[in-house]
């Protein structure tokens, strides 16, 4: 007879085999829907991009869906489309006993809707995209009271959208450079999984496959991989900390690739990546600099109020956090601003930028209500009291775009502006589905995200249809610097198609954002002035810029004018939000 340990081992192998088989089927189905092969000339475009682009800046904001920010952007897959009409444009409001369609708002200080994994899946309703209002109202009713006006406020807000009268800087960037309208959240769920995916092209599927005992429970709660919730990382610094921390993440990241032969200095917490480190060392490549710049970070032991540990992706990985060759590249914001202004950044590299729930620039919302002044001073763009005013959020973005545009690095830069998750807000485009997670639900993708690429070599005013997800950020860096996909490394490849999606041909490498003529030099690059916004405008709330000054006319929706429903308020009663 088998002893218990052998039975457990065989059981784990059997479960792993089934999961890998299901993943293969899912991958085959996805490949059948993949876009056609790259057209002739794509190789020349890549070669030219590699010759031109030396600095990649990723400004990674929080919690907005594509429709929430660009739902009336002309030329995009927007809320006026037939696809929108077929996928949730009209949703029932159980509390108000009426039907709700998308509506325009101008108030940048709203509530925070739920984007937890289970709630997000319920809102998307199997791709019908039609249960955002009802799901949010039911959830908020548990907090504020079933059928309450407060619960209805949050339900209705899932259908709200902005335009260039409220967030003009973001619309200006889209209008002057390249806007992607088919980039999705890599993992259905909240912030942490997608911050991790921005450096790993996964959130721990490899680790779950390698070590089934580490897999998260079926409710996607508590510790475990893939990381599907917002538990704080296993390592500090923290300002506020959960009682339970996430387990150490043990799989490859872009940082491991970029570190090249410097991986010989990695000695701590190498479980899960030892062979990956060895493979990169064997390639003999010099290290490519990188940096993670997060507002509020002070040192390995301390951080300022407003610092969000669960947004710092490298902090989740033991081998990144506990080896100085990596952790020395984690900073607060000021070193990046200083480096841009004094020209002291490396000659090439990848640089991530994250805000916080309290800004260090002294910005205050335009609304002088004391409650708003106290509770909406964050700049990471996360909605809700205790976090961001959205005009402050876009000023944060503009501050860094301005700094890059005014620096010597503009001439060889690409700036990616995106968001980590859709924040529980409605988007009408059903996302593709990839491999299954241990909870038997899709690991991804989630809803569409806003996604802008700014560069002197970008296509001007282009809406790029190429499909991708958060993993595209990594795929782009790999393409530009000639790196192998993370998915090709030995510790990851053994468990594919579970794991990193940067090798998936269905996910764009973002090169569609670039003008081949500008890359080749036959057309002039876009001047830095086209990316700049005057400091007096950036630092004033509300900004002295709008649809009229930009010359942009948002599209009219079938329900125009798309005014808020009767009884709508942007915030619940102040005492309920405390």
Coordinates of C-alpha atoms in Angstrom, one line a residue:
X1 CA 0.0 0.0 0.0
X2 CA 1.1 3.6 -0.6
X3 CA 2.0 5.6 2.4
X4 CA 0.4 9.0 2.9
X5 CA 3.3 11.0 1.5
X6 CA 3.3 9.1 -1.7
X7 CA -0.4 9.4 -2.1
X8 CA -0.1 13.2 -1.5
X9 CA 2.7 13.4 -4.1
X10 CA 0.7 11.4 -6.7
X11 CA -2.4 13.5 -6.0
X12 CA -0.4 16.7 -6.5
X13 CA 1.0 15.4 -9.8
X14 CA -2.4 14.4 -11.0
X15 CA -3.9 17.8 -10.2
X16 CA -0.9 19.5 -11.8
X17 CA -1.3 17.3 -15.0
X18 CA -5.0 18.1 -15.2
X19 CA -4.3 21.8 -14.8
X20 CA -1.6 21.8 -17.4
X21 CA -3.8 19.9 -19.8
X22 CA -6.6 22.5 -19.3
X23 CA -4.1 25.3 -19.8
X24 CA -2.9 23.7 -23.1
X25 CA -6.5 23.5 -24.3
X26 CA -7.0 27.2 -23.4
X27 CA -3.8 28.2 -25.1
X28 CA -4.8 26.3 -28.3
X29 CA -8.1 28.1 -28.3
X30 CA -6.4 31.4 -27.9
X31 CA -3.9 30.7 -30.6
X32 CA -6.7 30.0 -33.0
X33 CA -7.9 33.6 -32.4
X34 CA -4.5 35.1 -32.6
X35 CA -3.9 38.0 -35.1
X36 CA -2.2 37.3 -38.4
X37 CA 1.6 37.1 -38.6
X38 CA 3.5 40.3 -38.6
X39 CA 3.5 42.1 -42.0
X40 CA 6.6 42.4 -44.1
X41 CA 8.8 45.2 -42.8
X42 CA 8.1 44.3 -39.1
X43 CA 11.6 43.2 -38.7
X44 CA 12.9 46.4 -40.1
X45 CA 10.7 48.4 -37.7
X46 CA 12.0 46.4 -34.8
X47 CA 15.6 46.9 -35.8
X48 CA 14.9 50.7 -36.2
X49 CA 13.2 50.8 -32.8
X50 CA 16.1 49.1 -31.2
X51 CA 18.5 51.6 -32.7
X52 CA 16.3 54.6 -31.7
X53 CA 14.8 53.8 -28.3
X54 CA 17.1 53.6 -25.3
X55 CA 15.0 54.6 -22.4
X56 CA 11.6 53.2 -21.5
X57 CA 9.5 54.9 -18.8
X58 CA 6.4 53.2 -17.4
X59 CA 4.0 55.5 -15.5
X60 CA 1.7 53.0 -13.8
X61 CA -1.4 54.5 -12.3
X62 CA -4.4 52.9 -10.5
X63 CA -8.0 51.7 -11.1
X64 CA -9.7 53.0 -14.3
X65 CA -11.2 51.1 -17.2
X66 CA -10.8 52.2 -20.7
X67 CA -14.5 53.2 -21.0
X68 CA -14.3 55.2 -17.8
X69 CA -11.5 57.5 -19.2
X70 CA -11.9 57.1 -23.0
X71 CA -15.4 55.9 -23.5
X72 CA -16.2 58.8 -25.8
X73 CA -12.8 59.2 -27.5
X74 CA -13.3 59.6 -31.2
X75 CA -12.0 56.8 -33.4
X76 CA -11.6 54.3 -30.5
X77 CA -13.7 51.2 -29.7
X78 CA -15.9 53.4 -27.6
X79 CA -19.3 53.5 -26.0
X80 CA -21.0 54.5 -29.3
X81 CA -20.2 51.2 -31.0
X82 CA -22.4 48.3 -31.8
X83 CA -20.2 46.2 -29.5
X84 CA -21.1 48.4 -26.6
X85 CA -24.8 48.1 -27.4
X86 CA -24.5 44.4 -27.2
X87 CA -22.4 44.2 -24.0
X88 CA -23.9 46.0 -21.1
X89 CA -24.7 49.5 -22.4
X90 CA -28.0 49.2 -20.6
X91 CA -27.9 47.7 -17.1
X92 CA -30.6 47.3 -14.4
X93 CA -30.4 49.3 -11.2
X94 CA -32.1 47.2 -8.6
X95 CA -32.2 49.9 -5.9
X96 CA -33.5 52.6 -8.2
X97 CA -35.7 50.1 -10.1
X98 CA -34.7 51.6 -13.3
X99 CA -32.3 51.1 -16.3
X100 CA -28.9 52.8 -16.4
X101 CA -26.8 53.7 -19.4
X102 CA -23.3 55.2 -19.4
X103 CA -23.3 58.8 -18.3
X104 CA -20.8 61.6 -18.3
X105 CA -19.5 63.1 -15.0
X106 CA -17.1 66.0 -14.4
X107 CA -16.4 65.5 -10.7
X108 CA -12.9 64.1 -10.2
X109 CA -13.5 63.0 -6.6
X110 CA -15.6 59.9 -6.5
X111 CA -16.0 56.7 -4.5
X112 CA -13.9 53.5 -4.8
X113 CA -15.8 50.6 -6.3
X114 CA -14.8 47.0 -5.7
X115 CA -12.4 45.3 -8.0
X116 CA -11.8 42.1 -6.1
X117 CA -11.5 39.0 -8.2
X118 CA -14.8 37.5 -7.4
X119 CA -16.7 40.7 -7.8
X120 CA -14.9 41.6 -11.1
X121 CA -15.8 38.2 -12.5
X122 CA -19.4 38.7 -11.4
X123 CA -19.6 42.1 -13.0
X124 CA -18.3 40.8 -16.3
X125 CA -20.8 38.0 -16.2
X126 CA -19.1 35.6 -18.5
X127 CA -18.3 38.2 -21.1
X128 CA -21.7 39.8 -21.2
X129 CA -20.3 42.8 -19.4
X130 CA -23.8 43.6 -18.0
X131 CA -23.8 43.1 -14.2
X132 CA -21.7 46.1 -13.0
X133 CA -24.5 48.1 -11.4
X134 CA -26.4 45.2 -9.8
X135 CA -23.2 43.5 -8.5
X136 CA -21.8 46.6 -7.0
X137 CA -25.1 47.7 -5.4
X138 CA -25.5 44.2 -3.7
X139 CA -21.9 44.4 -2.4
X140 CA -22.2 48.0 -1.2
X141 CA -25.5 47.2 0.4
X142 CA -23.7 45.0 2.9
X143 CA -21.6 48.0 4.0
X144 CA -24.1 50.9 3.8
X145 CA -27.4 49.1 4.1
X146 CA -29.4 47.2 1.5
X147 CA -31.3 49.5 -0.7
X148 CA -29.5 52.6 0.6
X149 CA -28.7 55.7 -1.4
X150 CA -25.0 55.1 -0.6
X151 CA -25.1 51.6 -2.0
X152 CA -26.8 53.0 -5.1
X153 CA -24.2 55.7 -5.5
X154 CA -21.4 53.1 -5.9
X155 CA -23.5 51.0 -8.2
X156 CA -24.3 53.9 -10.5
X157 CA -20.6 55.1 -10.5
X158 CA -19.6 51.9 -12.3
X159 CA -21.3 53.4 -15.4
X160 CA -19.8 56.9 -15.2
X161 CA -17.2 58.2 -17.7
X162 CA -15.0 61.2 -18.1
X163 CA -13.9 63.2 -21.1
X164 CA -11.4 65.9 -22.0
X165 CA -13.2 68.6 -20.0
X166 CA -12.1 66.8 -16.8
X167 CA -9.0 64.9 -17.7
X168 CA -7.6 67.0 -20.6
X169 CA -3.9 66.1 -20.1
X170 CA -4.6 62.4 -20.8
X171 CA -6.8 63.2 -23.8
X172 CA -4.1 65.5 -25.1
X173 CA -1.5 62.7 -24.9
X174 CA -3.8 60.3 -26.7
X175 CA -4.6 63.0 -29.4
X176 CA -0.9 63.8 -30.0
X177 CA 0.6 60.3 -29.7
X178 CA -0.7 56.7 -29.7
X179 CA -3.7 55.4 -27.8
X180 CA -4.2 51.6 -27.6
X181 CA -7.8 50.5 -27.3
X182 CA -7.4 46.8 -26.8
X183 CA -5.0 46.4 -23.9
X184 CA -6.5 44.4 -21.1
X185 CA -5.8 43.8 -17.4
X186 CA -3.4 40.8 -17.3
X187 CA -5.1 39.2 -14.3
X188 CA -8.7 39.5 -13.2
X189 CA -8.5 41.1 -9.8
X190 CA -7.2 44.1 -7.9
X191 CA -4.0 46.1 -7.9
X192 CA -1.4 43.7 -6.6
X193 CA -1.6 40.9 -9.2
X194 CA -1.3 43.4 -12.0
X195 CA 1.5 45.4 -10.5
X196 CA 3.3 42.1 -10.3
X197 CA 2.3 41.2 -13.9
X198 CA 3.9 44.5 -15.0
X199 CA 7.3 43.1 -14.1
X200 CA 6.7 39.3 -14.4
X201 CA 4.1 38.8 -17.2
X202 CA 2.2 36.7 -14.7
X203 CA 1.2 36.8 -11.0
X204 CA 2.5 33.4 -9.9
X205 CA 1.1 30.8 -12.1
X206 CA 4.5 29.2 -12.5
X207 CA 5.0 28.9 -8.8
X208 CA 1.5 27.4 -8.3
X209 CA 2.3 24.8 -11.0
X210 CA 5.7 24.0 -9.6
X211 CA 4.4 23.8 -6.0
X212 CA 0.7 22.9 -5.9
X213 CA 0.7 23.2 -2.1
X214 CA 1.3 27.0 -2.5
X215 CA -1.7 27.5 -4.7
X216 CA -4.3 30.0 -3.4
X217 CA -7.6 28.7 -2.1
X218 CA -10.7 28.5 -4.3
X219 CA -12.0 31.8 -3.0
X220 CA -8.8 33.6 -4.0
X221 CA -8.4 34.8 -0.4
X222 CA -5.5 34.6 1.9
X223 CA -1.9 33.6 1.1
X224 CA -1.0 31.7 -2.1
X225 CA -0.2 31.9 -5.7
X226 CA -1.1 33.2 -8.2
X227 CA -1.4 36.4 -6.2
X228 CA -5.1 37.3 -6.6
X229 CA -5.7 39.7 -3.8
X230 CA -4.0 42.8 -2.3
X231 CA -2.2 41.2 0.7
X232 CA 0.9 43.2 1.6
X233 CA 4.2 41.6 0.5
X234 CA 6.2 39.3 2.7
X235 CA 8.9 42.0 3.0
X236 CA 8.9 45.6 4.1
X237 CA 8.9 48.5 4.3
X238 CA 5.3 49.1 5.2
X239 CA 3.2 52.1 6.5
X240 CA 0.1 50.1 7.1
X241 CA 0.3 46.4 7.2
X242 CA -2.0 43.5 6.9
X243 CA -2.0 40.9 9.7
X244 CA -1.3 38.3 7.0
X245 CA 1.4 38.8 4.4
X246 CA 1.6 37.2 0.9
X247 CA 4.1 34.4 0.5
X248 CA 7.4 35.3 -1.2
X249 CA 7.0 35.2 -5.0
X250 CA 9.5 32.8 -6.6
X251 CA 9.6 33.2 -10.4
X252 CA 11.4 35.2 -13.0
X253 CA 10.9 38.9 -13.6
X254 CA 12.1 41.5 -16.1
X255 CA 14.6 42.6 -13.5
X256 CA 16.2 39.2 -13.5
X257 CA 16.5 39.4 -17.3
X258 CA 17.9 43.0 -17.3
X259 CA 20.5 42.1 -14.6
X260 CA 22.4 40.0 -17.1
X261 CA 25.8 38.8 -15.9
X262 CA 25.4 40.7 -12.7
X263 CA 23.1 37.9 -11.6
X264 CA 26.3 36.3 -10.2
X265 CA 25.8 38.7 -7.3
X266 CA 22.4 37.1 -6.4
X267 CA 22.9 34.8 -3.4
X268 CA 19.7 35.2 -1.3
X269 CA 16.3 33.6 -1.8
X270 CA 17.1 32.0 -5.1
X271 CA 14.5 29.2 -4.8
X272 CA 12.4 29.0 -7.9
X273 CA 14.8 31.1 -10.0
X274 CA 18.2 29.4 -9.6
X275 CA 18.2 27.9 -13.1
X276 CA 16.8 31.1 -14.5
X277 CA 19.6 33.1 -13.0
X278 CA 22.1 30.6 -14.3
X279 CA 20.7 30.8 -17.8
X280 CA 20.9 34.6 -17.9
X281 CA 24.4 34.5 -16.6
X282 CA 25.4 32.0 -19.3
X283 CA 24.3 34.5 -22.0
X284 CA 27.1 36.8 -20.9
X285 CA 25.1 40.0 -21.4
X286 CA 26.0 43.2 -19.5
X287 CA 23.4 44.4 -17.1
X288 CA 20.8 46.9 -18.4
X289 CA 19.9 49.5 -15.8
X290 CA 16.4 49.7 -14.3
X291 CA 14.6 51.5 -11.5
X292 CA 11.4 51.3 -9.6
X293 CA 10.5 54.8 -8.3
X294 CA 7.6 54.9 -5.9
X295 CA 6.3 57.9 -4.0
X296 CA 6.7 57.6 -0.2
X297 CA 9.6 55.0 -0.3
X298 CA 12.4 56.1 1.9
X299 CA 14.6 53.1 2.6
X300 CA 14.5 49.3 3.0
X301 CA 13.1 49.9 6.5
X302 CA 10.9 53.0 6.2
X303 CA 8.3 54.7 4.1
X304 CA 6.2 57.8 4.4
X305 CA 2.4 58.0 5.0
X306 CA 0.6 57.2 1.8
X307 CA 3.1 54.7 0.6
X308 CA 1.3 51.6 -0.7
X309 CA 3.4 48.5 -0.1
X310 CA 1.0 46.4 -2.1
X311 CA 1.7 48.5 -5.2
X312 CA 5.5 47.9 -5.1
X313 CA 5.9 44.8 -7.3
X314 CA 9.6 44.1 -6.6
X315 CA 8.8 44.0 -2.8
X316 CA 6.9 40.8 -3.3
X317 CA 10.0 38.8 -4.5
X318 CA 12.5 37.6 -2.0
X319 CA 15.3 37.5 -4.5
X320 CA 14.6 41.1 -5.5
X321 CA 14.1 42.4 -2.0
X322 CA 17.0 40.6 -0.3
X323 CA 19.8 41.0 -2.8
X324 CA 21.3 44.5 -3.0
X325 CA 22.2 44.1 -6.6
X326 CA 18.4 44.4 -7.2
X327 CA 17.1 46.4 -4.3
X328 CA 19.5 49.2 -4.7
X329 CA 17.4 50.1 -7.8
X330 CA 14.2 50.8 -5.7
X331 CA 13.8 54.5 -4.9
X332 CA 11.4 57.3 -4.0
X333 CA 10.4 59.7 -6.8
X334 CA 13.0 62.5 -6.3
X335 CA 16.0 60.5 -7.6
X336 CA 14.2 60.1 -11.0
X337 CA 13.2 63.7 -11.3
X338 CA 16.8 64.7 -10.3
X339 CA 18.3 62.3 -12.8
X340 CA 16.1 63.6 -15.6
X341 CA 16.9 67.2 -14.8
X342 CA 20.6 66.9 -14.4
X343 CA 21.2 64.2 -17.0
X344 CA 22.6 61.6 -14.6
X345 CA 20.4 58.7 -15.6
X346 CA 22.1 55.7 -17.3
X347 CA 22.5 55.8 -21.0
X348 CA 19.8 53.1 -21.4
X349 CA 17.2 51.4 -19.1
X350 CA 13.7 50.7 -18.0
X351 CA 12.1 52.9 -15.3
X352 CA 8.8 52.4 -13.5
X353 CA 7.0 55.3 -11.8
X354 CA 4.3 54.9 -9.1
X355 CA 2.3 57.5 -7.1
X356 CA 0.8 57.3 -3.6
X357 CA -2.4 58.0 -1.7
X358 CA -0.8 61.2 -0.5
X359 CA 1.0 63.5 -2.9
X360 CA 4.3 65.1 -2.1
X361 CA 3.9 68.0 -4.5
X362 CA 1.5 70.1 -2.4
X363 CA -1.5 69.7 -4.8
X364 CA -5.0 70.2 -3.5
X365 CA -8.3 69.4 -5.3
X366 CA -10.3 72.2 -7.0
X367 CA -13.3 71.4 -4.8
X368 CA -12.9 73.5 -1.7
X369 CA -15.2 71.3 0.4
X370 CA -13.1 70.5 3.6
X371 CA -14.0 66.8 3.3
X372 CA -12.6 66.7 -0.3
X373 CA -9.6 68.7 0.7
X374 CA -8.7 66.3 3.4
X375 CA -9.6 63.0 1.7
X376 CA -8.6 63.4 -1.9
X377 CA -5.0 64.4 -2.1
X378 CA -3.4 61.2 -3.6
X379 CA -1.9 61.2 -7.0
X380 CA -1.8 57.5 -8.0
X381 CA -5.3 58.0 -9.5
X382 CA -7.0 55.4 -7.3
X383 CA -10.6 56.6 -6.7
X384 CA -12.1 56.9 -3.2
X385 CA -11.8 58.8 0.0
X386 CA -8.3 58.5 1.4
X387 CA -6.9 58.5 -2.1
X388 CA -6.9 60.4 -5.4
X389 CA -8.5 63.3 -7.1
X390 CA -8.3 62.4 -10.7
X391 CA -7.0 65.8 -11.8
X392 CA -4.2 65.5 -9.3
X393 CA -3.6 62.0 -10.8
X394 CA -3.1 63.4 -14.3
X395 CA -0.9 66.2 -13.0
X396 CA 1.3 63.5 -11.5
X397 CA 1.6 61.9 -15.0
X398 CA 2.2 65.3 -16.6
X399 CA 4.9 66.2 -14.1
X400 CA 6.9 63.2 -15.3
X401 CA 6.1 63.5 -19.0
X402 CA 7.2 67.1 -18.8
X403 CA 10.5 66.1 -17.0
X404 CA 11.2 63.6 -19.7
X405 CA 10.3 65.9 -22.5
X406 CA 12.6 68.6 -21.2
X407 CA 15.5 66.2 -20.6
X408 CA 18.2 64.9 -22.9
X409 CA 16.5 61.6 -22.8
X410 CA 13.4 62.7 -24.8
X411 CA 15.2 62.0 -28.1
X412 CA 15.5 58.3 -27.4
X413 CA 12.6 57.6 -25.1
X414 CA 9.3 55.8 -25.1
X415 CA 6.8 56.6 -22.3
X416 CA 4.1 54.1 -21.5
X417 CA 1.1 55.4 -19.5
X418 CA -1.3 52.8 -18.2
X419 CA -3.3 51.6 -15.2
X420 CA -3.1 48.5 -13.1
X421 CA -6.7 47.5 -13.0
X422 CA -10.1 48.8 -14.1
X423 CA -11.2 49.8 -10.6
X424 CA -14.5 47.9 -10.8
X425 CA -15.8 50.3 -13.5
X426 CA -17.7 49.2 -16.6
X427 CA -16.0 48.4 -19.9
X428 CA -17.9 46.9 -22.7
X429 CA -15.3 44.8 -24.5
X430 CA -15.3 41.1 -23.5
X431 CA -11.7 40.2 -22.6
X432 CA -9.9 37.2 -24.0
X433 CA -9.4 34.2 -21.7
X434 CA -6.1 32.5 -21.1
X435 CA -5.0 29.7 -18.8
X436 CA -7.1 28.8 -15.7
X437 CA -6.1 29.7 -12.2
X438 CA -6.3 27.3 -9.3
X439 CA -9.7 28.7 -8.5
X440 CA -10.9 27.2 -11.8
X441 CA -11.6 30.6 -13.3
X442 CA -9.6 32.4 -16.0
X443 CA -6.2 33.8 -14.9
X444 CA -6.8 36.6 -17.4
X445 CA -7.5 38.7 -19.1
X446 CA -9.6 41.3 -17.2
X447 CA -11.2 44.4 -18.6
X448 CA -9.6 46.9 -20.9
X449 CA -7.3 49.6 -19.5
X450 CA -6.4 53.0 -20.8
X451 CA -3.0 52.7 -22.5
X452 CA -1.0 55.5 -24.1
X453 CA 2.5 55.5 -25.7
X454 CA 4.4 58.8 -26.0
X455 CA 7.6 59.0 -28.0
X456 CA 9.2 61.2 -30.6
X457 CA 8.8 58.2 -32.9
X458 CA 5.1 57.5 -32.1
X459 CA 2.3 57.6 -34.6
X460 CA 0.6 60.9 -34.1
X461 CA -3.0 60.7 -33.0
X462 CA -3.3 57.0 -33.7
X463 CA -5.7 54.6 -32.2
X464 CA -3.9 51.3 -32.2
X465 CA -6.0 48.2 -32.4
X466 CA -3.3 45.7 -31.5
X467 CA -4.5 43.5 -28.7
X468 CA -2.4 42.9 -25.6
X469 CA -2.4 43.1 -21.8
X470 CA -0.2 44.3 -18.9
X471 CA 2.4 41.7 -20.1
X472 CA 2.9 43.9 -23.2
X473 CA 5.0 46.3 -21.1
X474 CA 7.5 43.5 -20.6
X475 CA 7.3 42.2 -24.2
X476 CA 8.1 45.7 -25.4
X477 CA 11.2 46.0 -23.1
X478 CA 12.3 42.5 -24.3
X479 CA 11.9 43.5 -27.9
X480 CA 13.8 46.8 -27.6
X481 CA 16.7 45.4 -25.6
X482 CA 16.9 42.1 -27.5
X483 CA 16.1 40.0 -24.4
X484 CA 14.7 36.4 -24.5
X485 CA 11.1 36.1 -23.2
X486 CA 10.8 35.4 -19.5
X487 CA 8.7 32.4 -20.6
X488 CA 11.8 30.9 -22.3
X489 CA 13.8 30.6 -19.1
X490 CA 14.1 27.1 -17.7
X491 CA 12.2 27.5 -14.5
X492 CA 9.3 29.0 -16.4
X493 CA 9.4 27.1 -19.6
X494 CA 9.0 23.8 -17.8
X495 CA 5.4 24.8 -16.8
X496 CA 4.2 26.6 -19.8
X497 CA 1.6 27.5 -21.0
X498 CA 1.0 28.3 -17.4
X499 CA 3.2 31.2 -16.3
X500 CA 4.4 34.4 -18.1
X501 CA 2.6 35.4 -21.2
X502 CA 5.3 37.5 -22.8
X503 CA 6.0 34.7 -25.3
X504 CA 2.3 34.6 -26.4
X505 CA 2.0 35.7 -30.1
X506 CA -1.5 37.0 -29.3
X507 CA -0.1 39.7 -27.1
X508 CA 1.3 42.8 -28.8
X509 CA 4.8 44.1 -28.1
X510 CA 3.5 47.7 -28.6
X511 CA 5.6 48.3 -31.8
X512 CA 2.3 49.2 -33.5
X513 CA 2.5 52.5 -31.6
X514 CA 5.5 53.6 -33.7
X515 CA 5.8 55.3 -37.1
X516 CA 8.2 53.4 -39.3
X517 CA 9.1 56.6 -41.1
X518 CA 10.0 58.3 -37.9
X519 CA 12.0 55.3 -36.8
X520 CA 13.9 55.1 -40.1
X521 CA 14.6 58.9 -40.2
X522 CA 12.6 59.6 -43.3
X523 CA 10.1 61.6 -41.3
X524 CA 10.9 64.1 -38.5
X525 CA 10.4 62.9 -34.9
X526 CA 7.7 64.5 -32.9
X527 CA 9.1 67.5 -31.0
X528 CA 9.3 67.5 -27.2
X529 CA 7.0 70.6 -27.2
X530 CA 4.1 68.4 -28.3
X531 CA 4.4 66.4 -25.1
X532 CA 4.9 69.4 -22.7
X533 CA 2.1 71.0 -20.8
X534 CA 2.8 74.4 -19.2
X535 CA 3.7 74.1 -15.5
X536 CA 1.1 76.7 -14.5
X537 CA -1.5 74.5 -16.1
X538 CA -0.2 71.3 -14.6
X539 CA -0.2 72.8 -11.1
X540 CA -3.6 74.5 -11.2
X541 CA -6.9 72.8 -10.3
X542 CA -9.1 72.6 -12.3
X543 CA -6.7 72.8 -15.2
X544 CA -7.0 75.6 -17.8
X545 CA -7.4 73.1 -20.6
X546 CA -10.5 71.4 -21.9
X547 CA -12.1 69.8 -25.0
X548 CA -12.5 73.2 -26.6
X549 CA -8.9 74.3 -26.2
X550 CA -7.7 70.8 -27.4
X551 CA -9.9 70.9 -30.4
X552 CA -11.4 67.5 -29.6
X553 CA -15.1 66.6 -29.8
X554 CA -16.1 63.6 -27.8
X555 CA -18.4 61.2 -29.6
X556 CA -22.1 61.5 -28.9
X557 CA -23.6 58.3 -27.4
X558 CA -27.0 56.8 -28.3
X559 CA -28.3 58.1 -25.0
X560 CA -27.1 61.6 -25.5
X561 CA -27.0 63.8 -23.6
X562 CA -25.5 61.3 -21.2
X563 CA -26.5 63.1 -18.0
X564 CA -26.2 61.4 -14.6
X565 CA -29.3 59.5 -13.4
X566 CA -31.8 61.2 -11.1
X567 CA -30.5 61.1 -7.5
X568 CA -26.9 60.5 -8.4
X569 CA -24.2 62.0 -6.2
X570 CA -20.4 61.5 -6.7
X571 CA -19.8 60.8 -3.0
X572 CA -21.8 59.2 -0.3
X573 CA -22.5 61.1 2.9
X574 CA -19.2 62.1 4.4
X575 CA -19.7 60.3 7.7
X576 CA -20.3 57.1 5.9
X577 CA -16.9 57.3 4.1
X578 CA -14.8 58.0 7.2

